[in-house]
PDB file of C-alpha atoms and ligand atoms in Angstrom:
ATOM      1  CA  MET A   1     -28.410-184.994  26.764  1.00  0.00           C
ATOM      2  CA  TYR A   2     -28.171-181.806  24.798  1.00  0.00           C
ATOM      3  CA  ALA A   3     -28.514-180.847  21.158  1.00  0.00           C
ATOM      4  CA  ARG A   4     -25.487-179.534  19.340  1.00  0.00           C
ATOM      5  CA  PRO A   5     -25.633-177.218  16.371  1.00  0.00           C
ATOM      6  CA  GLY A   6     -26.383-179.491  13.447  1.00  0.00           C
ATOM      7  CA  GLY A   7     -29.001-181.353  15.435  1.00  0.00           C
ATOM      8  CA  VAL A   8     -26.754-184.134  16.691  1.00  0.00           C
ATOM      9  CA  ILE A   9     -27.385-185.328  20.220  1.00  0.00           C
ATOM     10  CA  PHE A  10     -24.434-185.937  22.484  1.00  0.00           C
ATOM     11  CA  LYS A  11     -23.820-187.099  26.014  1.00  0.00           C
ATOM     12  CA  SER A  12     -23.598-184.181  28.387  1.00  0.00           C
ATOM     13  CA  HIS A  13     -20.216-185.140  29.869  1.00  0.00           C
ATOM     14  CA  SER A  14     -18.366-184.334  26.659  1.00  0.00           C
ATOM     15  CA  LEU A  15     -20.426-181.276  26.099  1.00  0.00           C
ATOM     16  CA  PHE A  16     -19.260-177.936  24.788  1.00  0.00           C
ATOM     17  CA  PRO A  17     -16.274-177.050  26.864  1.00  0.00           C
ATOM     18  CA  HIS A  18     -16.904-173.321  26.735  1.00  0.00           C
ATOM     19  CA  PRO A  19     -13.772-171.494  25.483  1.00  0.00           C
ATOM     20  CA  THR A  20     -13.224-170.010  28.938  1.00  0.00           C
ATOM     21  CA  MET A  21     -13.231-173.559  30.417  1.00  0.00           C
ATOM     22  CA  LEU A  22     -10.364-174.706  28.203  1.00  0.00           C
ATOM     23  CA  PRO A  23      -6.832-174.193  29.498  1.00  0.00           C
ATOM     24  CA  SER A  24      -5.246-171.234  27.760  1.00  0.00           C
ATOM     25  CA  ALA A  25      -1.612-171.973  28.677  1.00  0.00           C
ATOM     26  CA  PRO A  26       0.567-173.619  26.000  1.00  0.00           C
ATOM     27  CA  GLY A  27       0.293-177.388  25.878  1.00  0.00           C
ATOM     28  CA  PRO A  28       1.296-180.527  23.998  1.00  0.00           C
ATOM     29  CA  ILE A  29       0.346-181.392  20.424  1.00  0.00           C
ATOM     30  CA  GLY A  30      -2.591-183.797  20.546  1.00  0.00           C
ATOM     31  CA  VAL A  31      -2.358-186.867  18.312  1.00  0.00           C
ATOM     32  CA  PHE A  32      -5.505-188.930  17.941  1.00  0.00           C
ATOM     33  CA  ASP A  33      -6.266-192.279  16.358  1.00  0.00           C
ATOM     34  CA  SER A  34      -8.875-194.990  16.794  1.00  0.00           C
ATOM     35  CA  GLY A  35      -6.130-197.156  18.269  1.00  0.00           C
ATOM     36  CA  TYR A  36      -2.530-198.079  17.548  1.00  0.00           C
ATOM     37  CA  GLY A  37      -2.308-196.701  14.005  1.00  0.00           C
ATOM     38  CA  GLY A  38      -1.539-193.127  14.989  1.00  0.00           C
ATOM     39  CA  LEU A  39       1.714-194.306  16.571  1.00  0.00           C
ATOM     40  CA  THR A  40       3.071-194.586  13.013  1.00  0.00           C
ATOM     41  CA  ILE A  41       2.418-190.860  12.608  1.00  0.00           C
ATOM     42  CA  LEU A  42       3.530-189.946  16.128  1.00  0.00           C
ATOM     43  CA  ARG A  43       6.948-191.514  15.591  1.00  0.00           C
ATOM     44  CA  SER A  44       7.587-189.280  12.573  1.00  0.00           C
ATOM     45  CA  LEU A  45       6.219-186.224  14.395  1.00  0.00           C
ATOM     46  CA  GLN A  46       8.603-186.826  17.291  1.00  0.00           C
ATOM     47  CA  GLN A  47      11.536-187.065  14.881  1.00  0.00           C
ATOM     48  CA  ALA A  48      10.535-183.890  13.051  1.00  0.00           C
ATOM     49  CA  LEU A  49       9.803-181.900  16.227  1.00  0.00           C
ATOM     50  CA  PRO A  50      12.097-183.481  18.848  1.00  0.00           C
ATOM     51  CA  GLU A  51      11.582-180.716  21.406  1.00  0.00           C
ATOM     52  CA  ALA A  52       7.799-180.636  21.265  1.00  0.00           C
ATOM     53  CA  ASP A  53       5.521-182.268  23.833  1.00  0.00           C
ATOM     54  CA  PHE A  54       2.908-184.724  22.541  1.00  0.00           C
ATOM     55  CA  LEU A  55      -0.234-186.213  24.006  1.00  0.00           C
ATOM     56  CA  TYR A  56      -1.297-189.395  22.188  1.00  0.00           C
ATOM     57  CA  LEU A  57      -4.824-190.731  22.505  1.00  0.00           C
ATOM     58  CA  GLY A  58      -5.882-194.106  21.079  1.00  0.00           C
ATOM     59  CA  ASP A  59      -9.562-194.994  21.313  1.00  0.00           C
ATOM     60  CA  ASN A  60      -8.688-198.709  21.395  1.00  0.00           C
ATOM     61  CA  ALA A  61     -11.843-199.618  23.283  1.00  0.00           C
ATOM     62  CA  ARG A  62     -13.952-198.572  20.299  1.00  0.00           C
ATOM     63  CA  ALA A  63     -11.527-199.435  17.466  1.00  0.00           C
ATOM     64  CA  PRO A  64     -11.677-200.200  14.618  1.00  0.00           C
ATOM     65  CA  TYR A  65     -13.574-197.200  13.308  1.00  0.00           C
ATOM     66  CA  GLY A  66     -13.308-198.316   9.680  1.00  0.00           C
ATOM     67  CA  SER A  67     -16.767-199.853   9.281  1.00  0.00           C
ATOM     68  CA  ARG A  68     -18.624-197.434  11.550  1.00  0.00           C
ATOM     69  CA  SER A  69     -21.138-194.885  10.280  1.00  0.00           C
ATOM     70  CA  PHE A  70     -20.257-191.301   9.492  1.00  0.00           C
ATOM     71  CA  GLU A  71     -22.244-190.114  12.520  1.00  0.00           C
ATOM     72  CA  THR A  72     -20.500-192.507  14.914  1.00  0.00           C
ATOM     73  CA  VAL A  73     -16.984-191.701  13.700  1.00  0.00           C
ATOM     74  CA  TYR A  74     -17.819-188.001  13.947  1.00  0.00           C
ATOM     75  CA  ARG A  75     -19.143-188.355  17.501  1.00  0.00           C
ATOM     76  CA  PHE A  76     -16.231-190.486  18.736  1.00  0.00           C
ATOM     77  CA  THR A  77     -13.665-188.196  17.111  1.00  0.00           C
ATOM     78  CA  LEU A  78     -15.283-185.073  18.519  1.00  0.00           C
ATOM     79  CA  GLU A  79     -15.252-186.583  22.009  1.00  0.00           C
ATOM     80  CA  ALA A  80     -11.537-187.276  21.631  1.00  0.00           C
ATOM     81  CA  VAL A  81     -10.768-183.807  20.312  1.00  0.00           C
ATOM     82  CA  GLU A  82     -12.687-182.175  23.167  1.00  0.00           C
ATOM     83  CA  TYR A  83     -10.829-184.360  25.631  1.00  0.00           C
ATOM     84  CA  LEU A  84      -7.443-183.367  24.189  1.00  0.00           C
ATOM     85  CA  PHE A  85      -8.465-179.693  24.237  1.00  0.00           C
ATOM     86  CA  ARG A  86      -9.399-180.029  27.907  1.00  0.00           C
ATOM     87  CA  GLN A  87      -5.947-181.515  28.542  1.00  0.00           C
ATOM     88  CA  GLY A  88      -4.394-178.308  27.195  1.00  0.00           C
ATOM     89  CA  CYS A  89      -3.804-179.107  23.512  1.00  0.00           C
ATOM     90  CA  HIS A  90      -4.284-176.183  21.137  1.00  0.00           C
ATOM     91  CA  LEU A  91      -3.520-178.272  18.078  1.00  0.00           C
ATOM     92  CA  VAL A  92      -4.794-181.798  17.448  1.00  0.00           C
ATOM     93  CA  ILE A  93      -3.661-184.027  14.592  1.00  0.00           C
ATOM     94  CA  LEU A  94      -6.201-186.619  13.513  1.00  0.00           C
ATOM     95  CA  ALA A  95      -3.625-189.337  12.828  1.00  0.00           C
ATOM     96  CA  CYS A  96      -6.392-191.436  11.360  1.00  0.00           C
ATOM     97  CA  ASN A  97      -7.647-191.463   7.791  1.00  0.00           C
ATOM     98  CA  THR A  98     -11.106-192.639   8.768  1.00  0.00           C
ATOM     99  CA  ALA A  99     -11.564-189.772  11.221  1.00  0.00           C
ATOM    100  CA  SER A 100      -9.973-187.347   8.759  1.00  0.00           C
ATOM    101  CA  SER A 101     -12.369-188.363   6.006  1.00  0.00           C
ATOM    102  CA  LYS A 102     -15.518-188.624   8.094  1.00  0.00           C
ATOM    103  CA  ALA A 103     -15.159-186.115  10.921  1.00  0.00           C
ATOM    104  CA  LEU A 104     -12.522-183.482  10.176  1.00  0.00           C
ATOM    105  CA  ARG A 105     -14.573-181.145   8.035  1.00  0.00           C
ATOM    106  CA  SER A 106     -17.567-181.193  10.396  1.00  0.00           C
ATOM    107  CA  ILE A 107     -15.357-180.538  13.399  1.00  0.00           C
ATOM    108  CA  GLN A 108     -13.554-177.685  11.646  1.00  0.00           C
ATOM    109  CA  GLN A 109     -16.705-176.057  10.335  1.00  0.00           C
ATOM    110  CA  ARG A 110     -19.307-176.889  12.951  1.00  0.00           C
ATOM    111  CA  ASN A 111     -17.528-177.350  16.270  1.00  0.00           C
ATOM    112  CA  LEU A 112     -14.315-175.345  16.352  1.00  0.00           C
ATOM    113  CA  PRO A 113     -16.071-171.975  16.002  1.00  0.00           C
ATOM    114  CA  VAL A 114     -18.064-172.866  19.142  1.00  0.00           C
ATOM    115  CA  LEU A 115     -15.390-174.726  21.110  1.00  0.00           C
ATOM    116  CA  ASP A 116     -12.589-172.228  20.457  1.00  0.00           C
ATOM    117  CA  PRO A 117     -11.940-170.630  17.087  1.00  0.00           C
ATOM    118  CA  GLU A 118      -8.249-170.311  17.952  1.00  0.00           C
ATOM    119  CA  ARG A 119      -7.660-174.068  18.301  1.00  0.00           C
ATOM    120  CA  ARG A 120      -6.903-176.224  15.279  1.00  0.00           C
ATOM    121  CA  VAL A 121      -7.601-179.778  14.185  1.00  0.00           C
ATOM    122  CA  LEU A 122      -5.647-181.062  11.169  1.00  0.00           C
ATOM    123  CA  GLY A 123      -5.955-184.319   9.257  1.00  0.00           C
ATOM    124  CA  VAL A 124      -3.764-186.617   7.191  1.00  0.00           C
ATOM    125  CA  ILE A 125      -5.483-186.798   3.802  1.00  0.00           C
ATOM    126  CA  ARG A 126      -4.699-183.378   2.322  1.00  0.00           C
ATOM    127  CA  PRO A 127      -0.921-183.573   3.064  1.00  0.00           C
ATOM    128  CA  THR A 128      -0.798-187.115   1.677  1.00  0.00           C
ATOM    129  CA  VAL A 129      -2.449-186.071  -1.560  1.00  0.00           C
ATOM    130  CA  GLU A 130      -0.147-183.053  -1.853  1.00  0.00           C
ATOM    131  CA  ALA A 131       2.824-185.443  -1.719  1.00  0.00           C
ATOM    132  CA  VAL A 132       1.457-187.893  -4.297  1.00  0.00           C
ATOM    133  CA  GLY A 133       2.646-185.862  -7.291  1.00  0.00           C
ATOM    134  CA  ALA A 134       6.284-186.011  -6.205  1.00  0.00           C
ATOM    135  CA  HIS A 135       6.150-189.796  -5.756  1.00  0.00           C
ATOM    136  CA  SER A 136       4.243-191.035  -8.788  1.00  0.00           C
ATOM    137  CA  SER A 137       6.094-191.620 -12.045  1.00  0.00           C
ATOM    138  CA  GLY A 138       3.103-192.425 -14.262  1.00  0.00           C
ATOM    139  CA  GLY A 139       0.047-191.059 -12.444  1.00  0.00           C
ATOM    140  CA  HIS A 140      -1.370-194.489 -11.560  1.00  0.00           C
ATOM    141  CA  ILE A 141      -2.158-194.352  -7.861  1.00  0.00           C
ATOM    142  CA  GLY A 142      -3.366-197.206  -5.689  1.00  0.00           C
ATOM    143  CA  LEU A 143      -5.114-196.699  -2.373  1.00  0.00           C
ATOM    144  CA  VAL A 144      -5.717-199.174   0.414  1.00  0.00           C
ATOM    145  CA  GLY A 145      -7.866-197.944   3.290  1.00  0.00           C
ATOM    146  CA  THR A 146     -10.696-198.777   5.627  1.00  0.00           C
ATOM    147  CA  PRO A 147     -14.172-199.244   4.167  1.00  0.00           C
ATOM    148  CA  GLY A 148     -15.089-195.834   5.632  1.00  0.00           C
ATOM    149  CA  THR A 149     -12.180-193.968   4.066  1.00  0.00           C
ATOM    150  CA  VAL A 150     -12.646-195.596   0.664  1.00  0.00           C
ATOM    151  CA  ALA A 151     -16.429-195.065   0.667  1.00  0.00           C
ATOM    152  CA  SER A 152     -16.005-191.397   1.608  1.00  0.00           C
ATOM    153  CA  ARG A 153     -14.132-190.877  -1.706  1.00  0.00           C
ATOM    154  CA  SER A 154     -12.022-188.241   0.072  1.00  0.00           C
ATOM    155  CA  TYR A 155      -8.878-189.353  -1.744  1.00  0.00           C
ATOM    156  CA  ASP A 156     -10.652-189.543  -5.126  1.00  0.00           C
ATOM    157  CA  ILE A 157     -11.957-186.004  -4.731  1.00  0.00           C
ATOM    158  CA  GLU A 158      -8.640-184.522  -3.554  1.00  0.00           C
ATOM    159  CA  ILE A 159      -6.585-186.336  -6.221  1.00  0.00           C
ATOM    160  CA  GLU A 160      -8.996-185.311  -8.984  1.00  0.00           C
ATOM    161  CA  LYS A 161      -8.651-181.682  -7.857  1.00  0.00           C
ATOM    162  CA  ALA A 162      -4.853-181.712  -7.508  1.00  0.00           C
ATOM    163  CA  TYR A 163      -3.891-183.992 -10.433  1.00  0.00           C
ATOM    164  CA  PRO A 164      -6.626-184.158 -13.085  1.00  0.00           C
ATOM    165  CA  GLY A 165      -4.640-186.602 -15.266  1.00  0.00           C
ATOM    166  CA  PHE A 166      -4.047-189.171 -12.518  1.00  0.00           C
ATOM    167  CA  THR A 167      -6.069-192.333 -11.972  1.00  0.00           C
ATOM    168  CA  LEU A 168      -6.899-193.802  -8.570  1.00  0.00           C
ATOM    169  CA  ALA A 169      -7.742-197.454  -7.931  1.00  0.00           C
ATOM    170  CA  SER A 170      -8.833-198.199  -4.377  1.00  0.00           C
ATOM    171  CA  ARG A 171      -9.481-201.190  -2.217  1.00  0.00           C
ATOM    172  CA  ALA A 172     -11.376-201.231   1.080  1.00  0.00           C
ATOM    173  CA  CYS A 173      -9.485-203.623   3.333  1.00  0.00           C
ATOM    174  CA  LYS A 174     -12.117-204.770   5.791  1.00  0.00           C
ATOM    175  CA  LEU A 175      -9.869-206.604   8.220  1.00  0.00           C
ATOM    176  CA  TRP A 176      -6.450-204.988   8.177  1.00  0.00           C
ATOM    177  CA  ALA A 177      -6.982-202.494  11.013  1.00  0.00           C
ATOM    178  CA  ALA A 178      -8.730-205.159  13.104  1.00  0.00           C
ATOM    179  CA  ILE A 179      -5.748-207.483  12.567  1.00  0.00           C
ATOM    180  CA  VAL A 180      -3.399-204.779  13.849  1.00  0.00           C
ATOM    181  CA  GLU A 181      -5.655-204.002  16.825  1.00  0.00           C
ATOM    182  CA  ALA A 182      -5.673-207.727  17.651  1.00  0.00           C
ATOM    183  CA  ARG A 183      -1.843-207.633  17.498  1.00  0.00           C
ATOM    184  CA  GLU A 184      -1.803-210.279  14.752  1.00  0.00           C
ATOM    185  CA  ALA A 185       0.138-208.233  12.180  1.00  0.00           C
ATOM    186  CA  ASP A 186       2.881-210.835  11.820  1.00  0.00           C
ATOM    187  CA  SER A 187       0.607-213.878  11.625  1.00  0.00           C
ATOM    188  CA  PRO A 188      -0.043-216.069   8.557  1.00  0.00           C
ATOM    189  CA  GLY A 189      -3.670-214.890   8.705  1.00  0.00           C
ATOM    190  CA  ALA A 190      -2.542-211.291   8.228  1.00  0.00           C
ATOM    191  CA  ASP A 191      -0.450-212.331   5.239  1.00  0.00           C
ATOM    192  CA  TYR A 192      -3.446-214.097   3.685  1.00  0.00           C
ATOM    193  CA  PHE A 193      -5.725-211.060   3.876  1.00  0.00           C
ATOM    194  CA  VAL A 194      -3.043-208.609   2.754  1.00  0.00           C
ATOM    195  CA  ASP A 195      -2.324-210.804  -0.273  1.00  0.00           C
ATOM    196  CA  ALA A 196      -6.009-211.164  -1.175  1.00  0.00           C
ATOM    197  CA  ASP A 197      -6.750-207.425  -0.944  1.00  0.00           C
ATOM    198  CA  LEU A 198      -3.637-206.372  -2.854  1.00  0.00           C
ATOM    199  CA  LYS A 199      -4.397-208.900  -5.613  1.00  0.00           C
ATOM    200  CA  ALA A 200      -7.853-207.396  -5.959  1.00  0.00           C
ATOM    201  CA  LEU A 201      -6.378-203.876  -6.063  1.00  0.00           C
ATOM    202  CA  PHE A 202      -3.778-204.654  -8.740  1.00  0.00           C
ATOM    203  CA  GLU A 203      -6.428-206.429 -10.821  1.00  0.00           C
ATOM    204  CA  LYS A 204      -8.248-203.095 -10.998  1.00  0.00           C
ATOM    205  CA  ASP A 205      -5.118-201.359 -12.288  1.00  0.00           C
ATOM    206  CA  PRO A 206      -1.985-203.435 -12.967  1.00  0.00           C
ATOM    207  CA  ARG A 207      -0.094-200.222 -13.776  1.00  0.00           C
ATOM    208  CA  ILE A 208      -0.210-198.771 -10.241  1.00  0.00           C
ATOM    209  CA  ASP A 209       3.149-197.069  -9.615  1.00  0.00           C
ATOM    210  CA  SER A 210       2.499-195.564  -6.155  1.00  0.00           C
ATOM    211  CA  LEU A 211       0.566-197.027  -3.275  1.00  0.00           C
ATOM    212  CA  ILE A 212      -1.042-194.868  -0.596  1.00  0.00           C
ATOM    213  CA  LEU A 213      -1.373-196.664   2.716  1.00  0.00           C
ATOM    214  CA  GLY A 214      -4.544-194.723   3.500  1.00  0.00           C
ATOM    215  CA  CYS A 215      -4.856-196.016   7.042  1.00  0.00           C
ATOM    216  CA  THR A 216      -2.338-195.259   9.736  1.00  0.00           C
ATOM    217  CA  HIS A 217      -2.558-198.844  10.998  1.00  0.00           C
ATOM    218  CA  TYR A 218      -1.131-200.221   7.756  1.00  0.00           C
ATOM    219  CA  PRO A 219       2.594-199.441   8.276  1.00  0.00           C
ATOM    220  CA  LEU A 220       2.387-202.072  11.016  1.00  0.00           C
ATOM    221  CA  LEU A 221       1.659-204.560   8.175  1.00  0.00           C
ATOM    222  CA  ILE A 222       4.476-203.260   5.987  1.00  0.00           C
ATOM    223  CA  ASP A 223       6.391-206.553   5.721  1.00  0.00           C
ATOM    224  CA  ALA A 224       3.353-208.400   4.414  1.00  0.00           C
ATOM    225  CA  ILE A 225       2.472-205.500   2.093  1.00  0.00           C
ATOM    226  CA  ARG A 226       5.944-205.461   0.543  1.00  0.00           C
ATOM    227  CA  ARG A 227       5.775-209.216  -0.052  1.00  0.00           C
ATOM    228  CA  HIS A 228       2.676-208.795  -2.194  1.00  0.00           C
ATOM    229  CA  ILE A 229       3.314-205.772  -4.397  1.00  0.00           C
ATOM    230  CA  PRO A 230       5.626-205.486  -7.411  1.00  0.00           C
ATOM    231  CA  PRO A 231       9.040-204.236  -6.245  1.00  0.00           C
ATOM    232  CA  GLN A 232       8.966-201.078  -8.372  1.00  0.00           C
ATOM    233  CA  VAL A 233       5.786-199.758  -6.694  1.00  0.00           C
ATOM    234  CA  LYS A 234       6.485-196.887  -4.333  1.00  0.00           C
ATOM    235  CA  ILE A 235       4.802-196.867  -0.928  1.00  0.00           C
ATOM    236  CA  LEU A 236       3.928-193.448   0.411  1.00  0.00           C
ATOM    237  CA  SER A 237       5.006-193.080   4.009  1.00  0.00           C
ATOM    238  CA  GLN A 238       2.218-191.083   5.566  1.00  0.00           C
ATOM    239  CA  GLY A 239       4.136-190.471   8.804  1.00  0.00           C
ATOM    240  CA  ASP A 240       6.956-188.580   7.121  1.00  0.00           C
ATOM    241  CA  ILE A 241       4.559-186.704   4.866  1.00  0.00           C
ATOM    242  CA  VAL A 242       2.342-185.557   7.740  1.00  0.00           C
ATOM    243  CA  ALA A 243       5.381-184.598   9.834  1.00  0.00           C
ATOM    244  CA  ALA A 244       6.858-182.464   7.030  1.00  0.00           C
ATOM    245  CA  SER A 245       3.494-180.827   6.515  1.00  0.00           C
ATOM    246  CA  LEU A 246       3.163-180.030  10.243  1.00  0.00           C
ATOM    247  CA  VAL A 247       6.635-178.492  10.375  1.00  0.00           C
ATOM    248  CA  ASP A 248       5.667-176.301   7.435  1.00  0.00           C
ATOM    249  CA  TYR A 249       2.335-175.413   9.072  1.00  0.00           C
ATOM    250  CA  LEU A 250       4.025-174.323  12.299  1.00  0.00           C
ATOM    251  CA  ARG A 251       6.543-172.233  10.344  1.00  0.00           C
ATOM    252  CA  ARG A 252       3.650-170.453   8.633  1.00  0.00           C
ATOM    253  CA  HIS A 253       1.677-170.112  11.901  1.00  0.00           C
ATOM    254  CA  PRO A 254       4.027-168.800  14.599  1.00  0.00           C
ATOM    255  CA  GLU A 255       1.020-167.987  16.795  1.00  0.00           C
ATOM    256  CA  MET A 256       0.231-171.726  16.988  1.00  0.00           C
ATOM    257  CA  ASP A 257       3.891-172.657  17.299  1.00  0.00           C
ATOM    258  CA  ALA A 258       4.052-170.450  20.416  1.00  0.00           C
ATOM    259  CA  LYS A 259       1.209-172.472  22.006  1.00  0.00           C
ATOM    260  CA  ILE A 260       3.190-175.724  21.974  1.00  0.00           C
ATOM    261  CA  THR A 261       5.205-176.622  25.039  1.00  0.00           C
ATOM    262  CA  ARG A 262       8.698-177.938  24.432  1.00  0.00           C
ATOM    263  CA  GLY A 263       9.836-180.430  27.045  1.00  0.00           C
ATOM    264  CA  ALA A 264      10.438-183.356  24.649  1.00  0.00           C
ATOM    265  CA  THR A 265       7.841-185.519  26.436  1.00  0.00           C
ATOM    266  CA  THR A 266       5.083-187.773  25.157  1.00  0.00           C
ATOM    267  CA  ARG A 267       2.181-189.043  27.232  1.00  0.00           C
ATOM    268  CA  TYR A 268       0.112-191.974  25.994  1.00  0.00           C
ATOM    269  CA  LEU A 269      -3.585-192.384  26.703  1.00  0.00           C
ATOM    270  CA  THR A 270      -5.852-195.233  25.701  1.00  0.00           C
ATOM    271  CA  THR A 271      -9.516-195.956  26.303  1.00  0.00           C
ATOM    272  CA  GLU A 272      -8.697-199.698  26.614  1.00  0.00           C
ATOM    273  CA  GLU A 273      -6.659-201.610  29.137  1.00  0.00           C
ATOM    274  CA  ALA A 274      -3.295-199.842  29.468  1.00  0.00           C
ATOM    275  CA  THR A 275      -0.966-202.852  29.729  1.00  0.00           C
ATOM    276  CA  ALA A 276      -1.673-204.199  26.243  1.00  0.00           C
ATOM    277  CA  PHE A 277      -1.317-200.729  24.786  1.00  0.00           C
ATOM    278  CA  SER A 278       1.953-200.138  26.618  1.00  0.00           C
ATOM    279  CA  GLU A 279       3.383-203.443  25.363  1.00  0.00           C
ATOM    280  CA  LEU A 280       2.657-202.853  21.700  1.00  0.00           C
ATOM    281  CA  ALA A 281       3.624-199.185  21.877  1.00  0.00           C
ATOM    282  CA  THR A 282       6.914-200.123  23.562  1.00  0.00           C
ATOM    283  CA  LEU A 283       7.699-202.545  20.736  1.00  0.00           C
ATOM    284  CA  PHE A 284       6.716-200.124  18.038  1.00  0.00           C
ATOM    285  CA  MET A 285       8.268-196.952  19.453  1.00  0.00           C
ATOM    286  CA  GLY A 286      11.466-198.777  20.436  1.00  0.00           C
ATOM    287  CA  HIS A 287      11.526-197.479  24.014  1.00  0.00           C
ATOM    288  CA  PRO A 288       9.466-198.132  27.141  1.00  0.00           C
ATOM    289  CA  VAL A 289       5.976-196.677  26.979  1.00  0.00           C
ATOM    290  CA  ARG A 290       3.576-196.518  29.902  1.00  0.00           C
ATOM    291  CA  ALA A 291       0.063-195.693  28.853  1.00  0.00           C
ATOM    292  CA  THR A 292      -2.763-194.454  31.056  1.00  0.00           C
ATOM    293  CA  LYS A 293      -6.352-195.624  30.635  1.00  0.00           C
ATOM    294  CA  ILE A 294      -8.930-192.874  30.312  1.00  0.00           C
ATOM    295  CA  GLU A 295     -12.635-192.678  29.538  1.00  0.00           C
ATOM    296  CA  LEU A 296     -14.140-190.486  26.879  1.00  0.00           C
TER     297      LEU A 296
HETATM  298  N1  DGL B 301      -5.980-195.856  11.730  1.00  0.00           N
HETATM  299  C1  DGL B 301      -7.213-195.480  11.172  1.00  0.00           C
HETATM  300  C2  DGL B 301      -7.114-194.939   9.793  1.00  0.00           C
HETATM  301  O1  DGL B 301      -6.101-194.351   9.470  1.00  0.00           O
HETATM  302  C3  DGL B 301      -8.456-196.234  11.492  1.00  0.00           C
HETATM  303  C4  DGL B 301      -8.455-197.701  11.426  1.00  0.00           C
HETATM  304  C5  DGL B 301      -9.750-198.202  12.023  1.00  0.00           C
HETATM  305  O2  DGL B 301      -9.998-197.875  13.187  1.00  0.00           O
HETATM  306  O3  DGL B 301     -10.515-198.874  11.310  1.00  0.00           O
HETATM  307  O4  DGL B 301      -8.025-195.039   9.021  1.00  0.00           O
END
């Protein structure tokens, strides 16, 4: 055990890969989520950057992250980021709202300067908020997310800054990510909980015109979600938004663009049993996926 800057204690095996220990050759874009949710972002990233190589990591063994403490989400996310850096990624996308709201800032400010100031970790919340203005007709935004994301108030803070006249009504959906992780997204139980949470959200503000799916697991529940919202409400597709934002980022940062290998491959890693992951990922991605189990 060692102490990190900031006084947090971590296991030694994930400790401080010194910059010289990290591979310097170009590598894939790392995409991280607590589990399956990040696949909804990955699919859009692959479409936007068809030549790029990707390395997907789902921490399924420890998902869902949504009700975990700030410190735990930070520690788990940092372990994943370090792992992806050691695998040769120079850029990691936190394709997870919970990790983006609870761990991103600490990793950027506290850890990257020590790990390697040249590597980058980007999240999904800022690009989503930037896109809200173009989608909303009346400035009434609804947010569904994990308890962690909603409690962090990351969306409230960013929306207040970007669009002072907008209102945000949010609902912490305790079970949605767990339902997806349990591969029950199409079950009557899923429909029941989606209905109940959306009712509660629209009671807070019946005038919601745009709905942010503030958890990357939620597009896997899209059929149930559509059944329970008024038809005129727009749903923000976080995958497309994040992909467009990454394309723009790479255009503005050619030095990072040059560190991405382009062989049009994607490797899938999970901390849980690989067969279950491969099955769901195959269904969702629409082509055969063979995941590898790893330990963080
Ligand atoms: N997919 C994640 C998110 O976007 C996390 C879901 C969870 O693990 O609770 O928030």
